[in-house]
mmCIF file of C-alpha atoms in Angstrom:
data_model
loop_
_atom_site.group_PDB
_atom_site.id
_atom_site.type_symbol
_atom_site.label_atom_id
_atom_site.label_comp_id
_atom_site.label_asym_id
_atom_site.label_seq_id
_atom_site.Cartn_x
_atom_site.Cartn_y
_atom_site.Cartn_z
ATOM 1 C CA MET Z 1 16.140 21.419 -5.222
ATOM 2 C CA ARG Z 2 15.364 18.867 -7.626
ATOM 3 C CA ALA Z 3 12.096 17.216 -7.951
ATOM 4 C CA VAL Z 4 10.279 14.776 -10.150
ATOM 5 C CA MET Z 5 7.426 16.264 -11.610
ATOM 6 C CA TYR Z 6 4.397 14.010 -13.257
ATOM 7 C CA HIS Z 7 3.125 16.105 -16.629
ATOM 8 C CA GLY Z 8 0.897 12.918 -17.639
ATOM 9 C CA PRO Z 9 1.250 9.055 -18.618
ATOM 10 C CA LYS Z 10 4.646 8.265 -19.388
ATOM 11 C CA ASN Z 11 5.240 11.896 -18.940
ATOM 12 C CA ILE Z 12 7.640 12.475 -15.677
ATOM 13 C CA ARG Z 13 10.609 14.975 -15.645
ATOM 14 C CA LEU Z 14 13.323 16.323 -13.317
ATOM 15 C CA GLU Z 15 12.820 19.379 -12.616
ATOM 16 C CA GLU Z 16 14.366 22.583 -10.465
ATOM 17 C CA VAL Z 17 11.525 23.767 -8.303
ATOM 18 C CA PRO Z 18 12.039 26.296 -5.008
ATOM 19 C CA VAL Z 19 12.678 24.451 -1.636
ATOM 20 C CA PRO Z 20 9.241 24.876 0.169
ATOM 21 C CA LYS Z 21 9.083 26.959 3.533
ATOM 22 C CA PRO Z 22 7.115 25.785 6.609
ATOM 23 C CA GLY Z 23 4.125 27.527 7.759
ATOM 24 C CA LEU Z 24 1.925 27.335 10.582
ATOM 25 C CA ASN Z 25 1.946 24.039 11.722
ATOM 26 C CA GLU Z 26 4.029 22.257 8.958
ATOM 27 C CA ILE Z 27 7.061 20.583 8.678
ATOM 28 C CA LEU Z 28 9.613 20.438 5.884
ATOM 29 C CA LEU Z 29 11.214 17.102 5.504
ATOM 30 C CA ARG Z 30 14.612 16.137 3.814
ATOM 31 C CA ILE Z 31 13.902 13.001 2.076
ATOM 32 C CA GLY Z 32 16.187 10.357 3.476
ATOM 33 C CA ALA Z 33 14.388 7.369 1.156
ATOM 34 C CA ALA Z 34 11.414 6.921 -1.479
ATOM 35 C CA LEU Z 35 9.990 3.951 -2.397
ATOM 36 C CA THR Z 36 8.841 3.182 -5.695
ATOM 37 C CA CYS Z 37 5.451 1.969 -5.891
ATOM 38 C CA GLY Z 38 3.056 -0.279 -8.034
ATOM 39 C CA THR Z 39 0.197 2.809 -7.477
ATOM 40 C CA ASP Z 40 2.989 5.099 -9.001
ATOM 41 C CA PHE Z 41 3.361 2.490 -11.887
ATOM 42 C CA LYS Z 42 -0.223 2.436 -12.391
ATOM 43 C CA ALA Z 43 -0.380 6.096 -12.520
ATOM 44 C CA PHE Z 44 2.664 6.380 -14.652
ATOM 45 C CA ARG Z 45 0.826 4.195 -17.629
ATOM 46 C CA GLN Z 46 -2.431 5.588 -17.374
ATOM 47 C CA GLY Z 47 -2.854 8.519 -15.117
ATOM 48 C CA HIS Z 48 -4.408 8.975 -11.610
ATOM 49 C CA PRO Z 49 -6.279 11.723 -11.062
ATOM 50 C CA VAL Z 50 -7.689 10.611 -7.506
ATOM 51 C CA LEU Z 51 -4.147 10.467 -6.441
ATOM 52 C CA LEU Z 52 -2.371 13.341 -8.548
ATOM 53 C CA GLY Z 53 -4.873 15.712 -8.654
ATOM 54 C CA SER Z 54 -4.115 18.696 -11.269
ATOM 55 C CA LEU Z 55 -1.225 18.578 -13.336
ATOM 56 C CA PRO Z 56 1.812 19.045 -13.200
ATOM 57 C CA ALA Z 57 2.026 17.139 -9.896
ATOM 58 C CA PRO Z 58 4.712 16.510 -7.564
ATOM 59 C CA PHE Z 59 5.197 12.316 -7.823
ATOM 60 C CA GLY Z 60 5.994 10.117 -5.148
ATOM 61 C CA HIS Z 61 4.118 9.126 -1.640
ATOM 62 C CA GLU Z 62 6.111 6.340 0.182
ATOM 63 C CA PHE Z 63 8.966 8.185 2.403
ATOM 64 C CA ALA Z 64 10.812 9.074 5.250
ATOM 65 C CA GLY Z 65 13.586 11.401 6.501
ATOM 66 C CA THR Z 66 15.018 14.165 8.482
ATOM 67 C CA VAL Z 67 13.267 17.227 9.958
ATOM 68 C CA ALA Z 68 14.842 20.082 8.124
ATOM 69 C CA SER Z 69 12.717 22.493 9.297
ATOM 70 C CA VAL Z 70 9.237 23.328 11.390
ATOM 71 C CA GLY Z 71 6.672 25.922 11.301
ATOM 72 C CA GLU Z 72 5.439 28.366 14.104
ATOM 73 C CA GLY Z 73 3.030 26.146 16.498
ATOM 74 C CA VAL Z 74 4.787 22.738 15.826
ATOM 75 C CA THR Z 75 6.061 21.315 19.094
ATOM 76 C CA ARG Z 76 6.413 17.265 18.896
ATOM 77 C CA PHE Z 77 9.209 17.404 15.876
ATOM 78 C CA LYS Z 78 12.720 19.384 15.658
ATOM 79 C CA PRO Z 79 14.955 19.778 13.358
ATOM 80 C CA GLY Z 80 17.009 16.588 12.821
ATOM 81 C CA MET Z 81 14.770 14.303 14.150
ATOM 82 C CA ARG Z 82 14.245 11.383 11.906
ATOM 83 C CA VAL Z 83 10.598 10.708 11.095
ATOM 84 C CA VAL Z 84 7.900 8.971 8.805
ATOM 85 C CA ALA Z 85 4.558 10.046 7.636
ATOM 86 C CA ALA Z 86 1.365 8.870 5.932
ATOM 87 C CA ASN Z 87 0.662 10.288 2.800
ATOM 88 C CA SER Z 88 -2.906 11.915 4.140
ATOM 89 C CA ALA Z 89 -4.504 12.548 7.669
ATOM 90 C CA PRO Z 90 -8.176 12.762 8.494
ATOM 91 C CA CYS Z 91 -10.156 15.759 9.600
ATOM 92 C CA ASP Z 92 -11.725 13.922 12.602
ATOM 93 C CA GLY Z 93 -14.712 16.364 11.650
ATOM 94 C CA CYS Z 94 -16.634 15.093 9.158
ATOM 95 C CA PHE Z 95 -19.340 12.300 8.121
ATOM 96 C CA HIS Z 96 -16.985 9.449 7.599
ATOM 97 C CA CYS Z 97 -14.720 10.506 10.139
ATOM 98 C CA ASP Z 98 -17.536 10.538 12.774
ATOM 99 C CA ARG Z 99 -17.790 7.019 11.760
ATOM 100 C CA ASP Z 100 -14.361 5.938 11.917
ATOM 101 C CA GLU Z 101 -14.282 5.895 8.174
ATOM 102 C CA ASN Z 102 -11.258 8.062 8.284
ATOM 103 C CA GLN Z 103 -9.766 6.809 5.026
ATOM 104 C CA LEU Z 104 -12.801 7.868 3.639
ATOM 105 C CA CYS Z 105 -12.858 11.337 5.012
ATOM 106 C CA GLU Z 106 -14.244 14.002 2.927
ATOM 107 C CA ASN Z 107 -11.693 16.244 3.198
ATOM 108 C CA LEU Z 108 -8.704 13.467 2.502
ATOM 109 C CA LYS Z 109 -6.378 15.233 0.251
ATOM 110 C CA LEU Z 110 -3.123 12.646 -0.823
ATOM 111 C CA LEU Z 111 0.330 14.068 -0.390
ATOM 112 C CA ASN Z 112 2.732 13.579 -3.157
ATOM 113 C CA GLY Z 113 6.492 14.674 -3.756
ATOM 114 C CA ALA Z 114 8.356 12.404 -2.132
ATOM 115 C CA TYR Z 115 10.766 12.086 -5.453
ATOM 116 C CA ALA Z 116 12.131 15.057 -4.266
ATOM 117 C CA GLU Z 117 15.067 16.371 -2.116
ATOM 118 C CA TYR Z 118 12.512 18.116 0.173
ATOM 119 C CA LEU Z 119 8.475 17.611 1.092
ATOM 120 C CA LEU Z 120 6.504 19.720 3.026
ATOM 121 C CA LEU Z 121 4.101 18.104 5.673
ATOM 122 C CA PRO Z 122 0.554 20.110 5.516
ATOM 123 C CA ALA Z 123 -0.503 20.952 8.977
ATOM 124 C CA ASN Z 124 -2.906 18.092 9.423
ATOM 125 C CA ILE Z 125 -0.355 15.379 8.354
ATOM 126 C CA ALA Z 126 2.443 17.005 10.753
ATOM 127 C CA ALA Z 127 0.183 16.681 13.512
ATOM 128 C CA ARG Z 128 -1.754 13.849 12.956
ATOM 129 C CA ASN Z 129 0.257 11.152 11.055
ATOM 130 C CA THR Z 130 3.470 11.853 11.462
ATOM 131 C CA TYR Z 131 6.146 9.663 13.699
ATOM 132 C CA ALA Z 132 9.364 9.325 14.997
ATOM 133 C CA ILE Z 133 11.624 6.495 14.088
ATOM 134 C CA ASP Z 134 14.627 5.271 16.187
ATOM 135 C CA GLU Z 135 17.909 4.987 14.760
ATOM 136 C CA GLY Z 136 18.301 1.373 14.134
ATOM 137 C CA THR Z 137 15.181 1.785 11.702
ATOM 138 C CA ALA Z 138 16.614 2.749 8.063
ATOM 139 C CA PHE Z 139 14.509 5.010 6.245
ATOM 140 C CA GLU Z 140 13.553 2.867 3.347
ATOM 141 C CA THR Z 141 12.398 0.192 6.267
ATOM 142 C CA ALA Z 142 9.917 2.789 7.743
ATOM 143 C CA ALA Z 143 9.060 4.091 4.115
ATOM 144 C CA LEU Z 144 7.192 0.659 4.018
ATOM 145 C CA SER Z 145 4.534 1.731 6.873
ATOM 146 C CA GLU Z 146 2.498 3.029 3.955
ATOM 147 C CA PRO Z 147 1.981 -0.279 1.981
ATOM 148 C CA PHE Z 148 2.017 -1.960 4.985
ATOM 149 C CA SER Z 149 -0.996 -0.102 7.063
ATOM 150 C CA CYS Z 150 -3.449 -0.783 3.887
ATOM 151 C CA ALA Z 151 -2.971 -4.453 4.317
ATOM 152 C CA ILE Z 152 -3.500 -4.117 8.093
ATOM 153 C CA HIS Z 153 -6.691 -2.224 7.487
ATOM 154 C CA ALA Z 154 -8.236 -4.820 4.906
ATOM 155 C CA VAL Z 155 -7.218 -7.872 7.695
ATOM 156 C CA ASP Z 156 -9.099 -5.509 9.927
ATOM 157 C CA ALA Z 157 -12.033 -4.781 8.147
ATOM 158 C CA THR Z 158 -12.705 -8.246 7.296
ATOM 159 C CA GLY Z 159 -12.407 -9.783 10.535
ATOM 160 C CA ILE Z 160 -10.194 -12.403 10.470
ATOM 161 C CA ARG Z 161 -9.879 -14.162 13.502
ATOM 162 C CA LYS Z 162 -7.317 -17.208 13.966
ATOM 163 C CA GLY Z 163 -8.616 -20.511 12.574
ATOM 164 C CA ASP Z 164 -9.974 -19.003 9.718
ATOM 165 C CA SER Z 165 -9.369 -20.316 6.333
ATOM 166 C CA VAL Z 166 -8.341 -17.712 4.174
ATOM 167 C CA ALA Z 167 -7.073 -17.320 0.873
ATOM 168 C CA VAL Z 168 -5.031 -14.230 -1.174
ATOM 169 C CA ILE Z 169 -4.975 -13.845 -4.978
ATOM 170 C CA GLY Z 170 -1.841 -12.734 -5.744
ATOM 171 C CA ALA Z 171 1.759 -13.136 -5.089
ATOM 172 C CA GLY Z 172 3.390 -9.104 -5.557
ATOM 173 C CA ILE Z 173 4.221 -6.958 -2.597
ATOM 174 C CA MET Z 174 0.858 -5.986 -1.145
ATOM 175 C CA ALA Z 175 -0.009 -9.512 -1.099
ATOM 176 C CA ARG Z 176 2.921 -10.272 1.148
ATOM 177 C CA PHE Z 177 1.876 -7.865 3.384
ATOM 178 C CA LEU Z 178 -1.514 -9.378 3.337
ATOM 179 C CA LEU Z 179 0.207 -12.638 4.679
ATOM 180 C CA GLU Z 180 2.217 -10.459 7.458
ATOM 181 C CA ALA Z 181 -0.784 -9.175 8.491
ATOM 182 C CA LEU Z 182 -2.545 -12.277 8.537
ATOM 183 C CA LYS Z 183 -0.101 -14.259 10.256
ATOM 184 C CA ALA Z 184 -0.070 -11.722 12.711
ATOM 185 C CA LYS Z 185 -3.723 -12.402 13.715
ATOM 186 C CA GLY Z 186 -2.535 -16.767 13.854
ATOM 187 C CA VAL Z 187 -3.920 -17.305 10.174
ATOM 188 C CA ARG Z 188 -1.375 -18.843 7.690
ATOM 189 C CA PRO Z 189 -3.283 -18.111 4.373
ATOM 190 C CA LEU Z 190 -3.582 -20.181 0.960
ATOM 191 C CA MET Z 191 -1.509 -17.696 -1.479
ATOM 192 C CA ILE Z 192 -2.318 -18.091 -5.214
ATOM 193 C CA GLY Z 193 0.236 -16.606 -7.868
ATOM 194 C CA ARG Z 194 1.608 -17.658 -11.217
ATOM 195 C CA SER Z 195 5.230 -17.531 -11.036
ATOM 196 C CA PRO Z 196 7.372 -19.914 -9.031
ATOM 197 C CA GLU Z 197 9.737 -17.658 -7.490
ATOM 198 C CA PRO Z 198 7.236 -15.415 -5.735
ATOM 199 C CA LEU Z 199 5.402 -18.273 -4.565
ATOM 200 C CA ALA Z 200 8.617 -19.856 -2.797
ATOM 201 C CA THR Z 201 9.204 -16.907 -1.379
ATOM 202 C CA LEU Z 202 5.561 -16.900 0.177
ATOM 203 C CA THR Z 203 6.297 -20.224 1.157
ATOM 204 C CA ALA Z 204 9.541 -19.620 3.080
ATOM 205 C CA LEU Z 205 7.772 -16.709 4.965
ATOM 206 C CA GLY Z 206 5.158 -18.579 6.333
ATOM 207 C CA ALA Z 207 2.188 -19.188 3.578
ATOM 208 C CA GLY Z 208 0.044 -22.454 4.775
ATOM 209 C CA GLU Z 209 0.006 -23.469 0.552
ATOM 210 C CA THR Z 210 0.566 -21.760 -2.269
ATOM 211 C CA ILE Z 211 -1.267 -22.555 -5.320
ATOM 212 C CA SER Z 212 -0.103 -21.780 -8.967
ATOM 213 C CA ALA Z 213 -2.484 -20.440 -11.271
ATOM 214 C CA LEU Z 214 -0.370 -21.595 -14.196
ATOM 215 C CA ASP Z 215 -0.521 -25.485 -13.117
ATOM 216 C CA ARG Z 216 -3.944 -25.724 -11.983
ATOM 217 C CA ASP Z 217 -7.406 -23.916 -11.558
ATOM 218 C CA PRO Z 218 -7.237 -21.788 -8.231
ATOM 219 C CA VAL Z 219 -10.972 -22.316 -7.593
ATOM 220 C CA GLU Z 220 -10.905 -26.160 -7.870
ATOM 221 C CA ALA Z 221 -7.909 -25.983 -6.279
ATOM 222 C CA VAL Z 222 -9.028 -24.108 -3.300
ATOM 223 C CA ARG Z 223 -12.388 -26.035 -2.604
ATOM 224 C CA SER Z 224 -10.246 -29.126 -3.150
ATOM 225 C CA LEU Z 225 -8.444 -27.840 0.118
ATOM 226 C CA THR Z 226 -11.745 -27.180 1.723
ATOM 227 C CA ALA Z 227 -13.553 -30.000 1.363
ATOM 228 C CA GLY Z 228 -15.413 -28.451 -1.413
ATOM 229 C CA ARG Z 229 -16.762 -25.597 0.739
ATOM 230 C CA GLY Z 230 -14.322 -22.784 -0.084
ATOM 231 C CA VAL Z 231 -12.589 -20.632 2.402
ATOM 232 C CA ASP Z 232 -13.783 -18.294 5.084
ATOM 233 C CA ALA Z 233 -12.304 -15.213 3.422
ATOM 234 C CA VAL Z 234 -10.868 -14.276 -0.132
ATOM 235 C CA PHE Z 235 -8.458 -11.182 -0.393
ATOM 236 C CA GLU Z 236 -7.853 -10.153 -3.775
ATOM 237 C CA ALA Z 237 -5.076 -8.434 -4.372
ATOM 238 C CA VAL Z 238 -4.289 -8.212 -8.309
ATOM 239 C CA GLY Z 239 -7.040 -5.811 -9.430
ATOM 240 C CA LYS Z 240 -7.947 -7.514 -12.316
ATOM 241 C CA ALA Z 241 -11.740 -8.553 -13.252
ATOM 242 C CA GLU Z 242 -11.005 -12.405 -13.597
ATOM 243 C CA THR Z 243 -9.373 -12.318 -10.134
ATOM 244 C CA TRP Z 244 -12.414 -10.661 -8.541
ATOM 245 C CA LYS Z 245 -14.626 -13.262 -9.962
ATOM 246 C CA GLN Z 246 -12.353 -15.899 -8.981
ATOM 247 C CA ALA Z 247 -12.726 -14.633 -5.753
ATOM 248 C CA ILE Z 248 -16.139 -14.645 -5.418
ATOM 249 C CA SER Z 249 -16.451 -18.099 -6.664
ATOM 250 C CA MET Z 250 -13.658 -19.776 -3.892
ATOM 251 C CA THR Z 251 -15.502 -18.341 -1.164
ATOM 252 C CA ARG Z 252 -17.631 -20.270 1.027
ATOM 253 C CA LYS Z 253 -21.612 -19.756 2.027
ATOM 254 C CA GLY Z 254 -21.412 -17.087 4.694
ATOM 255 C CA GLY Z 255 -17.905 -16.425 3.695
ATOM 256 C CA LYS Z 256 -16.079 -12.821 3.004
ATOM 257 C CA VAL Z 257 -14.561 -11.548 -0.125
ATOM 258 C CA CYS Z 258 -12.393 -8.268 0.007
ATOM 259 C CA LEU Z 259 -11.692 -6.716 -3.130
ATOM 260 C CA PHE Z 260 -8.179 -5.109 -2.205
ATOM 261 C CA GLY Z 261 -6.616 -4.648 -5.304
ATOM 262 C CA GLY Z 262 -8.120 -1.560 -7.291
ATOM 263 C CA CYS Z 263 -9.196 -2.024 -10.942
ATOM 264 C CA LYS Z 264 -8.924 0.358 -13.926
ATOM 265 C CA GLN Z 265 -11.552 2.848 -13.809
ATOM 266 C CA GLY Z 266 -14.591 2.005 -15.744
ATOM 267 C CA THR Z 267 -13.677 -2.252 -15.356
ATOM 268 C CA GLU Z 268 -16.970 -4.110 -15.094
ATOM 269 C CA VAL Z 269 -17.221 -7.406 -13.057
ATOM 270 C CA PRO Z 270 -20.243 -9.848 -14.012
ATOM 271 C CA VAL Z 271 -21.438 -11.387 -11.189
ATOM 272 C CA ASP Z 272 -23.473 -14.445 -10.297
ATOM 273 C CA ALA Z 273 -26.151 -13.012 -8.416
ATOM 274 C CA HIS Z 274 -27.823 -16.277 -7.663
ATOM 275 C CA ARG Z 275 -24.867 -17.167 -5.972
ATOM 276 C CA VAL Z 276 -24.116 -13.899 -4.082
ATOM 277 C CA HIS Z 277 -27.968 -14.061 -2.696
ATOM 278 C CA TYR Z 278 -28.164 -17.632 -1.793
ATOM 279 C CA GLY Z 279 -24.718 -18.077 -0.213
ATOM 280 C CA GLN Z 280 -25.107 -15.128 1.458
ATOM 281 C CA LEU Z 281 -21.678 -13.907 0.620
ATOM 282 C CA SER Z 282 -20.378 -10.472 1.897
ATOM 283 C CA LEU Z 283 -18.456 -8.511 -1.285
ATOM 284 C CA PHE Z 284 -16.550 -5.203 0.035
ATOM 285 C CA GLY Z 285 -13.611 -3.033 -1.177
ATOM 286 C CA VAL Z 286 -11.320 -1.736 1.101
ATOM 287 C CA PHE Z 287 -9.027 1.581 0.337
ATOM 288 C CA HIS Z 288 -6.177 3.194 2.363
ATOM 289 C CA HIS Z 289 -5.346 3.124 5.910
ATOM 290 C CA LYS Z 290 -6.128 5.043 9.154
ATOM 291 C CA PRO Z 291 -3.437 6.343 11.411
ATOM 292 C CA ARG Z 292 -3.898 3.677 13.793
ATOM 293 C CA TYR Z 293 -3.179 1.079 10.930
ATOM 294 C CA PHE Z 294 0.128 3.426 10.098
ATOM 295 C CA GLU Z 295 1.332 3.483 13.355
ATOM 296 C CA THR Z 296 0.987 -0.327 14.230
ATOM 297 C CA ALA Z 297 2.642 -0.645 10.801
ATOM 298 C CA LEU Z 298 5.538 1.158 11.637
ATOM 299 C CA ARG Z 299 5.833 -0.549 15.211
ATOM 300 C CA LEU Z 300 5.821 -4.099 13.317
ATOM 301 C CA LEU Z 301 8.397 -2.697 11.317
ATOM 302 C CA SER Z 302 10.486 -1.005 13.345
ATOM 303 C CA THR Z 303 11.152 -4.657 15.822
ATOM 304 C CA GLY Z 304 11.678 -6.610 13.169
ATOM 305 C CA LEU Z 305 8.548 -8.757 13.469
ATOM 306 C CA ILE Z 306 7.982 -8.509 9.869
ATOM 307 C CA SER Z 307 10.610 -9.597 7.390
ATOM 308 C CA THR Z 308 11.574 -6.813 4.771
ATOM 309 C CA GLU Z 309 14.011 -9.335 3.061
ATOM 310 C CA GLY Z 310 14.099 -8.977 -0.677
ATOM 311 C CA LEU Z 311 11.224 -6.255 -0.694
ATOM 312 C CA ILE Z 312 13.604 -3.093 -1.894
ATOM 313 C CA GLU Z 313 15.881 -4.684 -4.944
ATOM 314 C CA GLY Z 314 17.992 -1.805 -5.115
ATOM 315 C CA SER Z 315 18.619 1.942 -5.095
ATOM 316 C CA ILE Z 316 18.503 4.772 -7.596
ATOM 317 C CA GLY Z 317 18.917 8.481 -7.607
ATOM 318 C CA LEU Z 318 16.704 11.377 -8.614
ATOM 319 C CA ALA Z 319 18.186 11.637 -11.892
ATOM 320 C CA ASP Z 320 17.550 8.198 -12.452
ATOM 321 C CA VAL Z 321 13.640 7.841 -11.785
ATOM 322 C CA PRO Z 322 12.062 8.818 -15.136
ATOM 323 C CA GLY Z 323 14.231 6.419 -17.193
ATOM 324 C CA TYR Z 324 13.492 4.222 -14.262
ATOM 325 C CA PHE Z 325 9.670 4.141 -14.626
ATOM 326 C CA GLU Z 326 9.836 3.649 -18.661
ATOM 327 C CA GLU Z 327 11.832 0.981 -18.359
ATOM 328 C CA ARG Z 328 10.204 -0.746 -15.699
ATOM 329 C CA GLN Z 329 6.705 0.194 -16.453
ATOM 330 C CA HIS Z 330 5.148 -3.431 -16.912
ATOM 331 C CA ARG Z 331 7.510 -5.371 -14.394
ATOM 332 C CA SER Z 332 6.449 -3.419 -11.053
ATOM 333 C CA ASN Z 333 6.773 -6.231 -8.615
ATOM 334 C CA LEU Z 334 9.893 -5.007 -6.501
ATOM 335 C CA LYS Z 335 10.404 -1.792 -4.740
ATOM 336 C CA SER Z 336 13.082 0.407 -5.117
ATOM 337 C CA ALA Z 337 14.579 3.087 -2.819
ATOM 338 C CA VAL Z 338 14.883 6.418 -4.383
ATOM 339 C CA LEU Z 339 18.059 8.072 -2.458
ATOM 340 C CA PRO Z 340 18.015 11.971 -3.210
ATOM 341 C CA ARG Z 341 22.021 12.575 -2.088
ATOM 342 C CA THR Z 342 22.817 9.793 -4.822
#
């Protein structure tokens, strides 16, 4: 079969590799659609040991498709079924899993290899984090469950309630998913970005207000809209030291700062410790997702309660993937569907 393999930063290749055979409790999936992802672009540019592990490595982690064959012991899924799976599953027996911290599971292994004709789902993912999708849900839509589940996790972890004042720093795809997850909680957040076009999209999708960092200082703008106090909670969805600092500065006393955007390894952020201490701010990171959030994401996407219009800009074939990443490596705001059969 054809598969895109990652050999190092800015070095991915389309190769011929053997079709995997499912073993005990495993599922062989025929990929219907895989989605390009900002994390994959980050890995392409600079490497990502957490995501990819040892090299060369299979590449791509947002996908949906059809069951091609199943190993002994698989009873819930049959060949021909349309399914979507997460790119991980918890062990349910370690220190973190016992504390409902599945995303930090000591035995968590991230699955890659979506940019291929087939993908082998290991037993834990097949049993714990694979779901049937109905005929009315496109593979591309179902594959959005993975990134959306991360946003649902962040909103839940922050304890957002209806009536809270919330700001989101960022106007990309993950910021858009945060907006949708917040709307599901009855909150219409302030959205902070730079370019007019994505901010206009966020306004159309129901943002409470949009703020362009090119036109005014985001911290001053947020404080002016909240009687000088700052918001109850901020989600940082950019992953830069500058915006992490802004997030802390625009939060009210007693507020929460969800550091959702991952910074490059080794990034250091100066923090006003006096303000954090005496303002009693809560700062925390959020990583990955849990099975229940993935299932919730799929349900919301399948029922049409979440707008996906404009999230996927087009489709490419497997042979196009290396060139696509090279050309788009610095402008990866939109997703494309990778269709192995084209």
